[in-house]
Amino acid sequence: MHINLTLLGQLIAFVVFVWFTKKFVWAPIIAALDERQKKIAEGLAAADRGKHEQELAEHHAAEKLHEAKAQAAEIVSLAQKRAAEIVDEAKDDARTEGERLLTAAKAEIEQEANQAREELRQKVGALVVAGAEKILNKEINAAAHQKVIDSIASEI
Amino acid sequence: MSSETLTSTEYIRHHLTSLTYGRFPDGHWGIAHTHEQVNEMGFWAIHLDTMFWSILLGALFVWGFSRVARHATAGVPSGFQNFVEGIVDFINNSVRGSFSGKNDLIAPLALTIFVWIFLMNLMDLIPVDVIPRLSQMIGIPYMRVVPTADPNATFGMAIGVFLLTLYYSIKIKGVGGFVGELTLHPFESKNPIVKVLFIPVNFFLEFVSLVAKPVSLSLRLFGNMYAGEMIFILIALMYSAGAVLGAFGGALQLVWAIFHILVITLQAFIFMVLTIVYMDMAHSEH
């Protein structure tokens, strides 16, 4: 065991290695580690934020859905009401139309009946004259007896 | 072992002699080929094997780690980067746990110490005869492969740490504060005369404890690795003592090597932790 110049050599080597390590090993590695730590922290924070946002969005979506459902129900009820109205209107229309047709028909019938009665009345007048001629065996002046004929005919 | 038969003593001595380049007594420089020549060289010599292996391992460390550092990204790490980041994180936590001051040098210092010492200690797990034998085949007379079993390496690092503690002590506390720390503790007095009388006693105690730090730091590591190497050498001696003893030696070597994995890691860790603690003491006011 000799203590000699080797000691000095080792001391110098030691100093050089420490210097080199400080400058070229430690600083970049620690920088990378710190940067990664920051990145991970940021990532975790972003994940938390995303989770929170998702919750908000879910809440928002549920609200929207609820609103839409209510709106749809309202629309359906309105439509039903409107349909009922339309049916009622149609019924009313049909009823009035029917009544109108009915009265028109009645009026026509009456008119035709009147017409027939008038014709009948004329024909009865002629018939009465013809009958009376036969009975009297002579011609009757229809004009002279017009009053009588009319009174008979009006009794029909 | 060389081709001629060696005695056990020669075998052990051969393993414990470093490849030394130094100044011979007659003044010329060269590589020592015998143990006696190494002894004659004294201080003016350098252990080529210690220097070579420690610098090779240190270079391996800074090369590997700086390669990762250059490509370090904040993205998903993979493979070797994971491994490096694990070590860096471990060192960072150790430093934060023990060092309360603010100094960007301490963490890289701790990282260098831990990994470098661990790698140098790791050389102890290579069977003791392999590299010396191969070296002898290419004509290198001696080869000690565990730099931390050479007190020069451990003292070199410990003195480096010691100088840093002195530097930061004086930088943080000022010369007065540092001298005061050395002379006014542990015995204190309000009376100025007694205070002055206490100064030599305090200085003696504090100086011893100050110097004991680097000495204990380096001797702890050196002693552990030297003892570990020695036991491997002694186990290796059993291989030349017959089949039964050789097989027993093989089993022993395996057990000791497995146990030694713990020792080398622990010693690297202790050296690092004590360095951090000494640095913390240098930074904190009393």
Short mmCIF file of C-alpha atoms in Angstrom, two decimals:
data_model
loop_
_atom_site.label_atom_id
_atom_site.label_comp_id
_atom_site.label_asym_id
_atom_site.label_seq_id
_atom_site.Cartn_x
_atom_site.Cartn_y
_atom_site.Cartn_z
CA MET A 1 0.00 0.00 0.00
CA HIS A 2 1.64 3.16 -1.15
CA ILE A 3 0.26 6.64 -1.15
CA ASN A 4 1.83 8.31 -4.17
CA LEU A 5 1.08 10.43 -7.21
CA THR A 6 -1.90 8.22 -7.96
CA LEU A 7 -3.73 10.15 -5.26
CA LEU A 8 -3.38 13.35 -7.22
CA GLY A 9 -4.41 11.65 -10.43
CA GLN A 10 -7.48 10.22 -8.79
CA LEU A 11 -8.36 13.58 -7.29
CA ILE A 12 -8.15 15.22 -10.72
CA ALA A 13 -10.16 12.42 -12.34
CA PHE A 14 -12.78 12.78 -9.61
CA VAL A 15 -13.10 16.52 -10.11
CA VAL A 16 -13.37 16.11 -13.88
CA PHE A 17 -16.04 13.44 -13.60
CA VAL A 18 -18.07 15.49 -11.11
CA TRP A 19 -17.85 18.54 -13.36
CA PHE A 20 -18.84 16.53 -16.41
CA THR A 21 -21.74 14.90 -14.59
CA LYS A 22 -23.02 18.23 -13.32
CA LYS A 23 -22.89 19.81 -16.74
CA PHE A 24 -23.83 17.06 -19.16
CA VAL A 25 -25.67 14.44 -17.15
CA TRP A 26 -27.52 15.89 -14.22
CA ALA A 27 -28.90 19.10 -15.69
CA PRO A 28 -30.53 17.63 -18.84
CA ILE A 29 -31.94 14.59 -17.04
CA ILE A 30 -33.44 16.65 -14.23
CA ALA A 31 -34.84 19.07 -16.81
CA ALA A 32 -36.48 16.18 -18.65
CA LEU A 33 -37.86 14.75 -15.40
CA ASP A 34 -39.27 18.10 -14.35
CA GLU A 35 -40.80 18.64 -17.74
CA ARG A 36 -42.42 15.23 -17.65
CA GLN A 37 -43.74 15.89 -14.17
CA LYS A 38 -45.29 19.11 -15.43
CA LYS A 39 -46.76 17.33 -18.43
CA ILE A 40 -48.33 14.65 -16.28
CA ALA A 41 -49.76 17.23 -13.91
CA GLU A 42 -51.20 19.13 -16.87
CA GLY A 43 -52.63 15.94 -18.32
CA LEU A 44 -54.32 15.06 -15.05
CA ALA A 45 -55.74 18.56 -14.74
CA ALA A 46 -57.01 18.37 -18.33
CA ALA A 47 -58.63 15.02 -17.59
CA ASP A 48 -60.35 16.49 -14.55
CA ARG A 49 -61.52 19.44 -16.58
CA GLY A 50 -62.82 17.13 -19.31
CA LYS A 51 -64.72 15.08 -16.76
CA HIS A 52 -66.29 18.19 -15.33
CA GLU A 53 -67.24 19.42 -18.79
CA GLN A 54 -68.75 16.08 -19.64
CA GLU A 55 -70.87 16.21 -16.50
CA LEU A 56 -72.04 19.67 -17.41
CA ALA A 57 -72.85 18.56 -20.95
CA GLU A 58 -74.78 15.56 -19.67
CA HIS A 59 -76.75 17.77 -17.37
CA HIS A 60 -77.40 20.19 -20.20
CA ALA A 61 -78.51 17.38 -22.52
CA ALA A 62 -80.90 16.01 -19.91
CA GLU A 63 -82.42 19.45 -19.50
CA LYS A 64 -82.85 19.83 -23.26
CA LEU A 65 -84.43 16.41 -23.51
CA HIS A 66 -86.89 17.24 -20.78
CA GLU A 67 -87.80 20.51 -22.49
CA ALA A 68 -88.25 18.80 -25.83
CA LYS A 69 -90.52 16.18 -24.29
CA ALA A 70 -92.70 18.86 -22.73
CA GLN A 71 -92.88 20.70 -26.02
CA ALA A 72 -93.82 17.57 -27.91
CA ALA A 73 -96.58 16.80 -25.42
CA GLU A 74 -97.93 20.30 -25.83
CA ILE A 75 -97.88 20.01 -29.61
CA VAL A 76 -99.70 16.67 -29.47
CA SER A 77 -102.40 18.05 -27.20
CA LEU A 78 -102.85 21.07 -29.44
CA ALA A 79 -103.12 18.85 -32.47
CA GLN A 80 -105.70 16.69 -30.76
CA LYS A 81 -107.72 19.74 -29.87
CA ARG A 82 -107.50 21.01 -33.41
CA ALA A 83 -108.55 17.66 -34.80
CA ALA A 84 -111.59 17.61 -32.52
CA GLU A 85 -112.44 21.10 -33.72
CA ILE A 86 -112.10 20.08 -37.35
CA VAL A 87 -114.36 17.06 -36.78
CA ASP A 88 -116.95 19.26 -35.06
CA GLU A 89 -116.82 21.79 -37.89
CA ALA A 90 -117.25 19.05 -40.44
CA LYS A 91 -120.21 17.71 -38.54
CA ASP A 92 -121.80 21.14 -38.41
CA ASP A 93 -121.20 21.70 -42.11
CA ALA A 94 -122.71 18.35 -42.95
CA ARG A 95 -125.76 19.07 -40.82
CA THR A 96 -126.44 22.49 -42.37
CA GLU A 97 -125.86 21.12 -45.86
CA GLY A 98 -128.29 18.33 -45.17
CA GLU A 99 -130.86 20.76 -43.87
CA ARG A 100 -130.38 22.98 -46.85
CA LEU A 101 -130.84 20.05 -49.22
CA LEU A 102 -133.87 18.96 -47.28
CA THR A 103 -135.58 22.36 -47.48
CA ALA A 104 -134.77 22.68 -51.19
CA ALA A 105 -136.29 19.29 -51.83
CA LYS A 106 -139.37 20.18 -49.81
CA ALA A 107 -139.79 23.43 -51.73
CA GLU A 108 -139.51 21.61 -55.02
CA ILE A 109 -142.02 19.04 -53.95
CA GLU A 110 -144.43 21.76 -52.93
CA GLN A 111 -143.91 23.58 -56.17
CA GLU A 112 -144.56 20.47 -58.20
CA ALA A 113 -147.60 19.69 -56.12
CA ASN A 114 -148.92 23.18 -56.75
CA GLN A 115 -148.24 22.84 -60.40
CA ALA A 116 -150.04 19.53 -60.54
CA ARG A 117 -152.94 21.02 -58.59
CA GLU A 118 -153.16 23.89 -61.07
CA GLU A 119 -153.15 21.51 -64.01
CA LEU A 120 -155.70 19.39 -62.33
CA ARG A 121 -157.82 22.39 -61.65
CA GLN A 122 -157.78 23.37 -65.34
CA LYS A 123 -158.46 19.85 -66.42
CA VAL A 124 -161.37 19.57 -63.98
CA GLY A 125 -162.82 22.82 -65.34
CA ALA A 126 -162.72 21.42 -68.85
CA LEU A 127 -164.06 18.16 -67.60
CA VAL A 128 -166.90 19.92 -65.81
CA VAL A 129 -167.81 21.79 -68.97
CA ALA A 130 -167.67 18.63 -71.02
CA GLY A 131 -169.77 16.83 -68.39
CA ALA A 132 -172.35 19.59 -68.27
CA GLU A 133 -172.59 19.66 -72.11
CA LYS A 134 -173.30 16.04 -72.09
CA ILE A 135 -175.91 16.50 -69.45
CA LEU A 136 -177.66 19.40 -71.21
CA ASN A 137 -177.03 18.00 -74.64
CA LYS A 138 -176.19 21.37 -75.83
CA GLU A 139 -173.35 23.51 -76.08
CA ILE A 140 -172.76 25.71 -73.25
CA ASN A 141 -171.08 28.87 -73.61
CA ALA A 142 -168.18 28.39 -71.42
CA ALA A 143 -167.62 32.04 -71.21
CA ALA A 144 -171.18 32.65 -69.99
CA HIS A 145 -170.78 30.16 -67.22
CA GLN A 146 -167.23 30.83 -66.41
CA LYS A 147 -168.22 31.89 -62.94
CA VAL A 148 -169.86 28.60 -62.16
CA ILE A 149 -167.00 26.58 -63.60
CA ASP A 150 -164.49 28.47 -61.55
CA SER A 151 -166.49 27.98 -58.37
CA ILE A 152 -166.64 24.22 -58.97
CA ALA A 153 -163.01 24.01 -59.90
CA SER A 154 -161.97 25.93 -56.86
CA GLU A 155 -163.69 23.37 -54.70
CA ILE A 156 -161.35 20.66 -55.88
CA MET B 1 0.34 -16.89 -11.21
CA SER B 2 3.30 -16.97 -13.52
CA SER B 3 4.63 -20.12 -15.07
CA GLU B 4 7.07 -20.94 -12.25
CA THR B 5 5.51 -22.16 -9.03
CA LEU B 6 4.80 -19.49 -6.47
CA THR B 7 4.44 -19.79 -2.77
CA SER B 8 1.24 -18.57 -1.19
CA THR B 9 2.95 -15.47 0.12
CA GLU B 10 4.32 -14.60 -3.29
CA TYR B 11 0.93 -15.22 -4.88
CA ILE B 12 -0.81 -12.87 -2.45
CA ARG B 13 1.90 -10.27 -2.71
CA HIS B 14 1.71 -10.42 -6.49
CA HIS B 15 -2.02 -9.76 -6.34
CA LEU B 16 -1.55 -6.84 -4.00
CA THR B 17 1.11 -5.09 -6.04
CA SER B 18 0.02 -2.39 -8.39
CA LEU B 19 1.34 -1.81 -11.87
CA THR B 20 3.54 1.12 -10.92
CA TYR B 21 5.17 3.65 -13.15
CA GLY B 22 7.63 5.76 -11.19
CA ARG B 23 11.07 7.17 -10.57
CA PHE B 24 13.77 4.65 -9.78
CA PRO B 25 16.39 5.55 -7.16
CA ASP B 26 18.89 6.25 -9.93
CA GLY B 27 16.61 8.93 -11.33
CA HIS B 28 15.11 7.36 -14.46
CA TRP B 29 11.38 6.69 -14.84
CA GLY B 30 9.88 3.33 -15.72
CA ILE B 31 7.56 0.50 -14.79
CA ALA B 32 8.48 -1.44 -11.65
CA HIS B 33 8.88 -5.17 -12.24
CA THR B 34 9.38 -6.30 -8.67
CA HIS B 35 7.83 -5.51 -5.36
CA GLU B 36 11.13 -4.09 -4.10
CA GLN B 37 11.33 -1.63 -6.96
CA VAL B 38 7.83 -0.39 -6.08
CA ASN B 39 8.94 0.15 -2.49
CA GLU B 40 11.98 2.11 -3.62
CA MET B 41 9.94 4.48 -5.75
CA GLY B 42 8.16 6.06 -2.79
CA PHE B 43 5.87 8.97 -3.57
CA TRP B 44 7.04 9.63 -7.13
CA ALA B 45 5.10 6.82 -8.70
CA ILE B 46 1.72 6.31 -10.22
CA HIS B 47 -0.46 3.22 -10.23
CA LEU B 48 -1.26 2.74 -13.89
CA ASP B 49 -3.79 -0.01 -13.21
CA THR B 50 -5.76 2.04 -10.69
CA MET B 51 -5.75 5.04 -13.00
CA PHE B 52 -6.69 2.96 -16.04
CA TRP B 53 -9.58 1.08 -14.49
CA SER B 54 -11.00 4.02 -12.56
CA ILE B 55 -10.91 6.34 -15.55
CA LEU B 56 -12.26 3.63 -17.85
CA LEU B 57 -15.17 2.98 -15.48
CA GLY B 58 -15.75 6.68 -14.87
CA ALA B 59 -15.73 7.30 -18.60
CA LEU B 60 -18.15 4.42 -19.09
CA PHE B 61 -20.43 6.01 -16.52
CA VAL B 62 -20.37 9.53 -17.96
CA TRP B 63 -20.62 8.18 -21.51
CA GLY B 64 -23.65 6.04 -20.76
CA PHE B 65 -25.40 8.64 -18.64
CA SER B 66 -24.66 11.60 -20.88
CA ARG B 67 -25.92 9.62 -23.88
CA VAL B 68 -29.22 9.24 -22.07
CA ALA B 69 -29.12 12.87 -20.96
CA ARG B 70 -28.62 14.06 -24.52
CA HIS B 71 -31.67 12.20 -25.73
CA ALA B 72 -33.68 12.67 -22.58
CA THR B 73 -37.24 13.61 -23.43
CA ALA B 74 -40.26 14.33 -21.36
CA GLY B 75 -42.08 11.62 -23.31
CA VAL B 76 -42.41 7.99 -22.32
CA PRO B 77 -38.95 6.78 -21.26
CA SER B 78 -37.75 3.35 -22.27
CA GLY B 79 -34.95 0.90 -21.65
CA PHE B 80 -31.72 2.39 -20.41
CA GLN B 81 -33.30 5.81 -19.93
CA ASN B 82 -35.67 4.25 -17.40
CA PHE B 83 -32.74 2.76 -15.54
CA VAL B 84 -30.78 6.03 -15.53
CA GLU B 85 -33.82 8.02 -14.45
CA GLY B 86 -34.42 5.55 -11.65
CA ILE B 87 -30.89 6.14 -10.32
CA VAL B 88 -31.14 9.90 -10.78
CA ASP B 89 -34.44 9.95 -8.95
CA PHE B 90 -33.03 7.85 -6.13
CA ILE B 91 -30.03 10.18 -5.75
CA ASN B 92 -32.27 13.23 -5.95
CA ASN B 93 -34.45 11.90 -3.14
CA SER B 94 -31.41 11.06 -1.01
CA VAL B 95 -30.02 14.56 -1.49
CA ARG B 96 -33.35 16.22 -0.73
CA GLY B 97 -33.70 14.07 2.35
CA SER B 98 -30.30 14.87 3.87
CA PHE B 99 -29.21 18.16 2.36
CA SER B 100 -31.11 21.22 3.52
CA GLY B 101 -29.07 23.91 1.77
CA LYS B 102 -29.33 25.06 -1.80
CA ASN B 103 -26.47 23.97 -4.02
CA ASP B 104 -26.72 22.55 -7.53
CA LEU B 105 -23.42 20.75 -7.22
CA ILE B 106 -24.38 18.34 -4.44
CA ALA B 107 -26.75 16.11 -6.41
CA PRO B 108 -24.42 15.54 -9.39
CA LEU B 109 -21.57 15.05 -6.92
CA ALA B 110 -23.59 12.38 -5.13
CA LEU B 111 -24.55 10.74 -8.43
CA THR B 112 -20.93 10.61 -9.59
CA ILE B 113 -19.75 9.20 -6.29
CA PHE B 114 -22.44 6.55 -6.10
CA VAL B 115 -22.20 5.22 -9.63
CA TRP B 116 -18.45 5.54 -9.99
CA ILE B 117 -17.69 3.81 -6.69
CA PHE B 118 -20.27 1.15 -7.45
CA LEU B 119 -18.66 0.40 -10.82
CA MET B 120 -15.17 0.34 -9.32
CA ASN B 121 -16.36 -1.93 -6.53
CA LEU B 122 -18.05 -4.14 -9.10
CA MET B 123 -14.63 -5.06 -10.50
CA ASP B 124 -14.19 -7.07 -7.32
CA LEU B 125 -16.73 -9.62 -8.58
CA ILE B 126 -14.57 -10.56 -11.55
CA PRO B 127 -12.65 -13.67 -10.50
CA VAL B 128 -9.36 -12.43 -9.05
CA ASP B 129 -7.06 -14.26 -11.43
CA VAL B 130 -8.73 -13.51 -14.76
CA ILE B 131 -7.49 -10.04 -15.62
CA PRO B 132 -4.02 -10.31 -13.96
CA ARG B 133 -3.46 -13.58 -15.84
CA LEU B 134 -4.50 -12.11 -19.18
CA SER B 135 -2.31 -9.08 -18.49
CA GLN B 136 0.67 -11.29 -17.79
CA MET B 137 0.17 -13.03 -21.12
CA ILE B 138 0.63 -9.70 -22.91
CA GLY B 139 3.60 -8.81 -20.72
CA ILE B 140 2.14 -6.64 -17.97
CA PRO B 141 3.73 -7.77 -14.71
CA TYR B 142 1.13 -6.58 -12.23
CA MET B 143 -2.56 -5.76 -12.44
CA ARG B 144 -4.91 -4.78 -9.65
CA VAL B 145 -8.37 -4.34 -11.09
CA VAL B 146 -10.30 -2.90 -8.13
CA PRO B 147 -9.44 0.81 -7.92
CA THR B 148 -11.30 1.23 -4.63
CA ALA B 149 -9.00 -1.36 -3.03
CA ASP B 150 -6.20 1.14 -3.65
CA PRO B 151 -6.11 3.78 -0.89
CA ASN B 152 -4.99 6.37 -3.45
CA ALA B 153 -8.38 6.20 -5.17
CA THR B 154 -10.44 6.38 -2.00
CA PHE B 155 -8.28 9.13 -0.50
CA GLY B 156 -8.41 10.99 -3.78
CA MET B 157 -12.18 11.11 -3.66
CA ALA B 158 -12.33 11.76 0.07
CA ILE B 159 -9.90 14.66 -0.26
CA GLY B 160 -11.97 16.01 -3.11
CA VAL B 161 -15.03 15.91 -0.89
CA PHE B 162 -13.03 17.38 2.01
CA LEU B 163 -11.81 20.31 -0.07
CA LEU B 164 -15.37 20.98 -1.17
CA THR B 165 -16.58 20.99 2.45
CA LEU B 166 -13.80 23.44 3.36
CA TYR B 167 -14.66 25.61 0.37
CA TYR B 168 -18.35 25.75 1.14
CA SER B 169 -17.80 26.14 4.89
CA ILE B 170 -15.72 29.24 4.27
CA LYS B 171 -17.98 30.46 1.48
CA ILE B 172 -21.18 30.14 3.51
CA LYS B 173 -19.95 31.07 6.98
CA GLY B 174 -16.99 33.26 6.11
CA VAL B 175 -13.46 32.76 7.42
CA GLY B 176 -14.47 34.05 10.85
CA GLY B 177 -17.43 31.75 11.08
CA PHE B 178 -15.35 28.78 10.03
CA VAL B 179 -12.56 29.54 12.48
CA GLY B 180 -15.13 30.19 15.18
CA GLU B 181 -16.68 26.82 14.48
CA LEU B 182 -13.26 25.25 14.92
CA THR B 183 -12.32 27.06 18.12
CA LEU B 184 -15.43 27.99 20.09
CA HIS B 185 -17.03 24.54 20.35
CA PRO B 186 -17.73 22.22 22.08
CA PHE B 187 -16.63 24.05 25.27
CA GLU B 188 -18.30 27.42 25.56
CA SER B 189 -18.09 30.13 28.19
CA LYS B 190 -19.43 33.60 28.70
CA ASN B 191 -16.27 34.64 30.52
CA PRO B 192 -13.76 35.97 27.90
CA ILE B 193 -10.69 34.67 29.73
CA VAL B 194 -12.09 31.18 30.08
CA LYS B 195 -13.17 31.42 26.47
CA VAL B 196 -9.60 32.10 25.37
CA LEU B 197 -8.34 29.28 27.55
CA PHE B 198 -10.79 26.91 25.90
CA ILE B 199 -9.63 27.79 22.39
CA PRO B 200 -6.67 25.35 22.14
CA VAL B 201 -8.71 22.52 23.61
CA ASN B 202 -11.62 23.22 21.29
CA PHE B 203 -9.34 23.57 18.32
CA PHE B 204 -7.67 20.25 19.04
CA LEU B 205 -11.00 18.44 19.35
CA GLU B 206 -12.60 20.08 16.33
CA PHE B 207 -9.52 19.70 14.20
CA VAL B 208 -9.33 15.99 14.92
CA SER B 209 -13.00 15.55 14.10
CA LEU B 210 -12.59 17.61 10.93
CA VAL B 211 -9.66 15.57 9.69
CA ALA B 212 -11.28 12.33 10.82
CA LYS B 213 -14.08 12.85 8.31
CA PRO B 214 -12.12 12.35 5.06
CA VAL B 215 -9.87 9.76 6.68
CA SER B 216 -12.77 7.65 7.90
CA LEU B 217 -14.64 8.18 4.65
CA SER B 218 -11.80 6.84 2.54
CA LEU B 219 -10.56 4.16 4.95
CA ARG B 220 -14.06 2.70 5.32
CA LEU B 221 -14.37 2.13 1.60
CA PHE B 222 -10.77 1.09 1.15
CA GLY B 223 -10.89 -1.32 4.11
CA ASN B 224 -14.05 -3.01 2.92
CA MET B 225 -12.87 -3.47 -0.62
CA TYR B 226 -9.35 -4.48 0.39
CA ALA B 227 -10.71 -7.08 2.80
CA GLY B 228 -13.14 -8.33 0.18
CA GLU B 229 -10.39 -8.66 -2.38
CA MET B 230 -8.16 -10.37 0.16
CA ILE B 231 -10.81 -12.98 0.89
CA PHE B 232 -11.25 -13.66 -2.81
CA ILE B 233 -7.47 -14.12 -3.08
CA LEU B 234 -7.42 -16.50 -0.13
CA ILE B 235 -10.31 -18.48 -1.61
CA ALA B 236 -8.44 -18.58 -4.92
CA LEU B 237 -5.48 -20.10 -3.08
CA MET B 238 -7.64 -23.12 -2.24
CA TYR B 239 -7.88 -24.06 -5.94
CA SER B 240 -4.25 -25.13 -5.88
CA ALA B 241 -4.77 -27.29 -2.80
CA GLY B 242 -6.47 -30.35 -4.28
CA ALA B 243 -9.86 -31.25 -5.71
CA VAL B 244 -11.85 -31.37 -2.46
CA LEU B 245 -10.55 -28.09 -1.12
CA GLY B 246 -10.85 -26.59 -4.61
CA ALA B 247 -14.53 -27.52 -4.86
CA PHE B 248 -15.10 -26.12 -1.39
CA GLY B 249 -13.31 -22.98 -2.49
CA GLY B 250 -15.59 -22.71 -5.50
CA ALA B 251 -18.66 -22.86 -3.30
CA LEU B 252 -17.11 -20.33 -0.92
CA GLN B 253 -16.31 -17.97 -3.74
CA LEU B 254 -19.88 -18.09 -4.97
CA VAL B 255 -21.27 -17.39 -1.49
CA TRP B 256 -18.78 -14.59 -0.85
CA ALA B 257 -19.44 -13.03 -4.26
CA ILE B 258 -23.19 -13.01 -3.65
CA PHE B 259 -22.66 -11.46 -0.23
CA HIS B 260 -20.22 -9.03 -1.76
CA ILE B 261 -22.90 -7.67 -4.11
CA LEU B 262 -24.51 -6.28 -0.98
CA VAL B 263 -21.20 -4.92 0.34
CA ILE B 264 -20.20 -3.07 -2.83
CA THR B 265 -23.61 -1.44 -3.18
CA LEU B 266 -23.74 -0.56 0.49
CA GLN B 267 -20.24 0.95 0.50
CA ALA B 268 -21.03 3.08 -2.54
CA PHE B 269 -24.23 4.21 -0.86
CA ILE B 270 -22.52 4.98 2.48
CA PHE B 271 -19.82 7.03 0.78
CA MET B 272 -22.49 8.99 -1.04
CA VAL B 273 -24.71 9.56 2.00
CA LEU B 274 -21.77 10.67 4.16
CA THR B 275 -20.67 13.06 1.42
CA ILE B 276 -24.14 14.60 1.39
CA VAL B 277 -24.14 14.83 5.19
CA TYR B 278 -20.70 16.50 5.28
CA MET B 279 -21.86 18.96 2.62
CA ASP B 280 -24.96 19.67 4.63
CA MET B 281 -22.83 20.34 7.71
CA ALA B 282 -20.68 22.70 5.66
CA HIS B 283 -23.79 24.61 4.56
CA SER B 284 -25.60 24.87 7.88
CA GLU B 285 -24.86 27.40 10.57
CA HIS B 286 -24.51 26.26 14.14
#
